[in-house]
Coordinates of C-alpha atoms in Angstrom, one line a residue:
Q1374 CA 0.0 0.0 0.0
V1375 CA 3.0 2.3 0.5
Q1376 CA 6.0 2.5 -1.8
L1377 CA 9.3 4.1 -0.9
V1378 CA 12.1 5.4 -3.2
E1379 CA 15.4 6.7 -2.0
S1380 CA 17.7 9.1 -3.8
G1381 CA 20.6 11.4 -3.3
G1382 CA 23.5 9.0 -2.6
G1383 CA 26.9 9.4 -4.1
L1384 CA 30.6 9.6 -3.6
V1385 CA 31.9 12.4 -1.4
Q1386 CA 35.0 13.3 0.6
A1387 CA 35.3 13.1 4.3
G1388 CA 33.9 16.3 5.9
E1389 CA 31.4 17.0 3.2
S1390 CA 27.6 16.7 3.3
L1391 CA 24.9 14.8 1.5
K1392 CA 21.1 15.0 1.7
L1393 CA 19.1 11.8 1.0
S1394 CA 15.5 11.7 0.1
C1395 CA 12.9 9.1 0.8
K1396 CA 9.7 9.7 -1.2
A1397 CA 6.6 7.9 -0.3
S1398 CA 3.6 7.1 -2.5
G1399 CA 0.4 5.2 -2.0
R1400 CA -1.5 5.1 1.3
T1401 CA 0.7 7.5 3.2
S1402 CA -2.2 8.1 5.7
S1403 CA -1.3 4.8 7.3
L1404 CA 2.3 5.8 8.1
Y1405 CA 3.4 6.3 11.8
R1406 CA 7.2 6.2 11.6
V1407 CA 9.7 6.5 8.9
G1408 CA 13.2 5.3 9.5
W1409 CA 16.6 5.4 7.9
F1410 CA 18.9 2.4 8.0
R1411 CA 22.3 1.6 6.6
Q1412 CA 24.3 -1.5 5.9
A1413 CA 27.9 -1.7 5.0
P1414 CA 29.5 -4.8 3.3
G1415 CA 30.2 -7.5 6.0
K1416 CA 28.2 -5.7 8.6
D1417 CA 24.7 -6.0 10.0
R1418 CA 22.0 -3.5 9.1
E1419 CA 21.8 -0.7 11.7
S1420 CA 19.3 2.0 12.4
V1421 CA 20.4 5.5 11.6
G1422 CA 17.4 7.4 12.9
E1423 CA 13.6 7.7 12.8
I1424 CA 10.9 10.3 12.7
N1425 CA 7.1 10.4 12.8
W1426 CA 5.6 10.8 9.4
T1427 CA 4.0 13.9 10.9
G1428 CA 7.4 15.3 11.8
G1429 CA 7.7 14.7 15.5
N1430 CA 9.9 12.7 17.8
P1431 CA 13.1 12.3 15.8
T1432 CA 15.6 9.9 17.2
Y1433 CA 19.2 9.0 16.2
A1434 CA 21.8 6.4 16.6
D1435 CA 24.7 7.5 18.8
S1436 CA 27.1 7.1 15.9
V1437 CA 25.4 9.9 13.9
K1438 CA 23.9 12.1 16.6
G1439 CA 24.9 15.7 16.1
R1440 CA 25.9 15.1 12.5
F1441 CA 22.7 13.8 10.9
T1442 CA 19.2 15.3 10.9
I1443 CA 16.0 13.7 9.8
S1444 CA 13.1 15.8 8.7
S1445 CA 9.6 15.2 7.3
A1446 CA 8.0 17.2 4.5
N1447 CA 4.5 15.8 4.2
A1448 CA 3.5 18.3 1.5
E1449 CA 6.2 16.6 -0.7
N1450 CA 5.6 13.1 0.7
T1451 CA 9.2 13.0 1.5
V1452 CA 11.5 12.3 4.5
Y1453 CA 15.0 13.7 4.3
L1454 CA 18.3 12.6 5.9
Q1455 CA 20.7 15.5 6.0
M1456 CA 24.2 14.1 6.6
N1457 CA 27.0 16.5 7.6
S1458 CA 30.6 16.0 8.6
L1459 CA 30.7 12.6 6.8
I1460 CA 33.4 10.1 7.7
P1461 CA 34.5 7.0 5.9
E1462 CA 32.6 4.9 8.5
D1463 CA 29.4 6.3 7.1
T1464 CA 30.0 4.4 3.9
A1465 CA 27.0 2.1 3.3
N1466 CA 23.8 1.5 1.5
Y1467 CA 21.1 3.7 3.0
S1468 CA 17.5 2.6 3.0
C1469 CA 14.3 4.1 4.3
A1470 CA 11.5 2.1 5.8
A1471 CA 7.9 2.6 6.9
R1472 CA 6.2 1.5 10.1
P1473 CA 2.4 1.7 9.9
Y1474 CA 0.1 2.6 12.7
G1475 CA -0.6 -0.3 15.0
M1476 CA 2.6 -2.3 14.1
G1477 CA 5.7 -2.5 16.1
K1478 CA 8.1 -3.0 13.2
F1479 CA 9.1 -1.6 9.9
V1480 CA 7.4 -3.5 7.1
T1481 CA 8.0 -1.5 3.9
W1482 CA 11.4 -0.8 2.5
G1483 CA 12.9 1.1 -0.4
Q1484 CA 15.7 -0.3 -2.6
G1485 CA 18.4 2.0 -1.0
T1486 CA 20.9 4.5 -2.2
R1487 CA 24.6 4.1 -1.9
V1488 CA 26.8 6.5 0.0
T1489 CA 30.6 6.3 -0.2
V1490 CA 32.8 8.6 1.8
S1491 CA 36.5 8.7 0.8
S1492 CA 39.3 9.7 3.2

């Protein structure tokens, strides 16, 4: 019922910034939380942060706190991930995911966008 498409990834140097987009379509009225996740080769997928679809209660992993900011723009059906002060450890495939009202887990995922940070 909901589809997610990420964009904005690329290759950047350490210290630079990127802004990722997660555009939702379909039954967006069902959305409670939208999260950003990342997975590097050989590592488990980890949560980057989350936000209510309506824009409230943003949360972040300790590894990105103070550097990354999640925001929601409902008029554009998009959740953004602003990434500043990037470091090589941020290199990963970044995906967004949707958690509907009434469910305790993320059930809809995008295909991801790749971020590579060179030193």
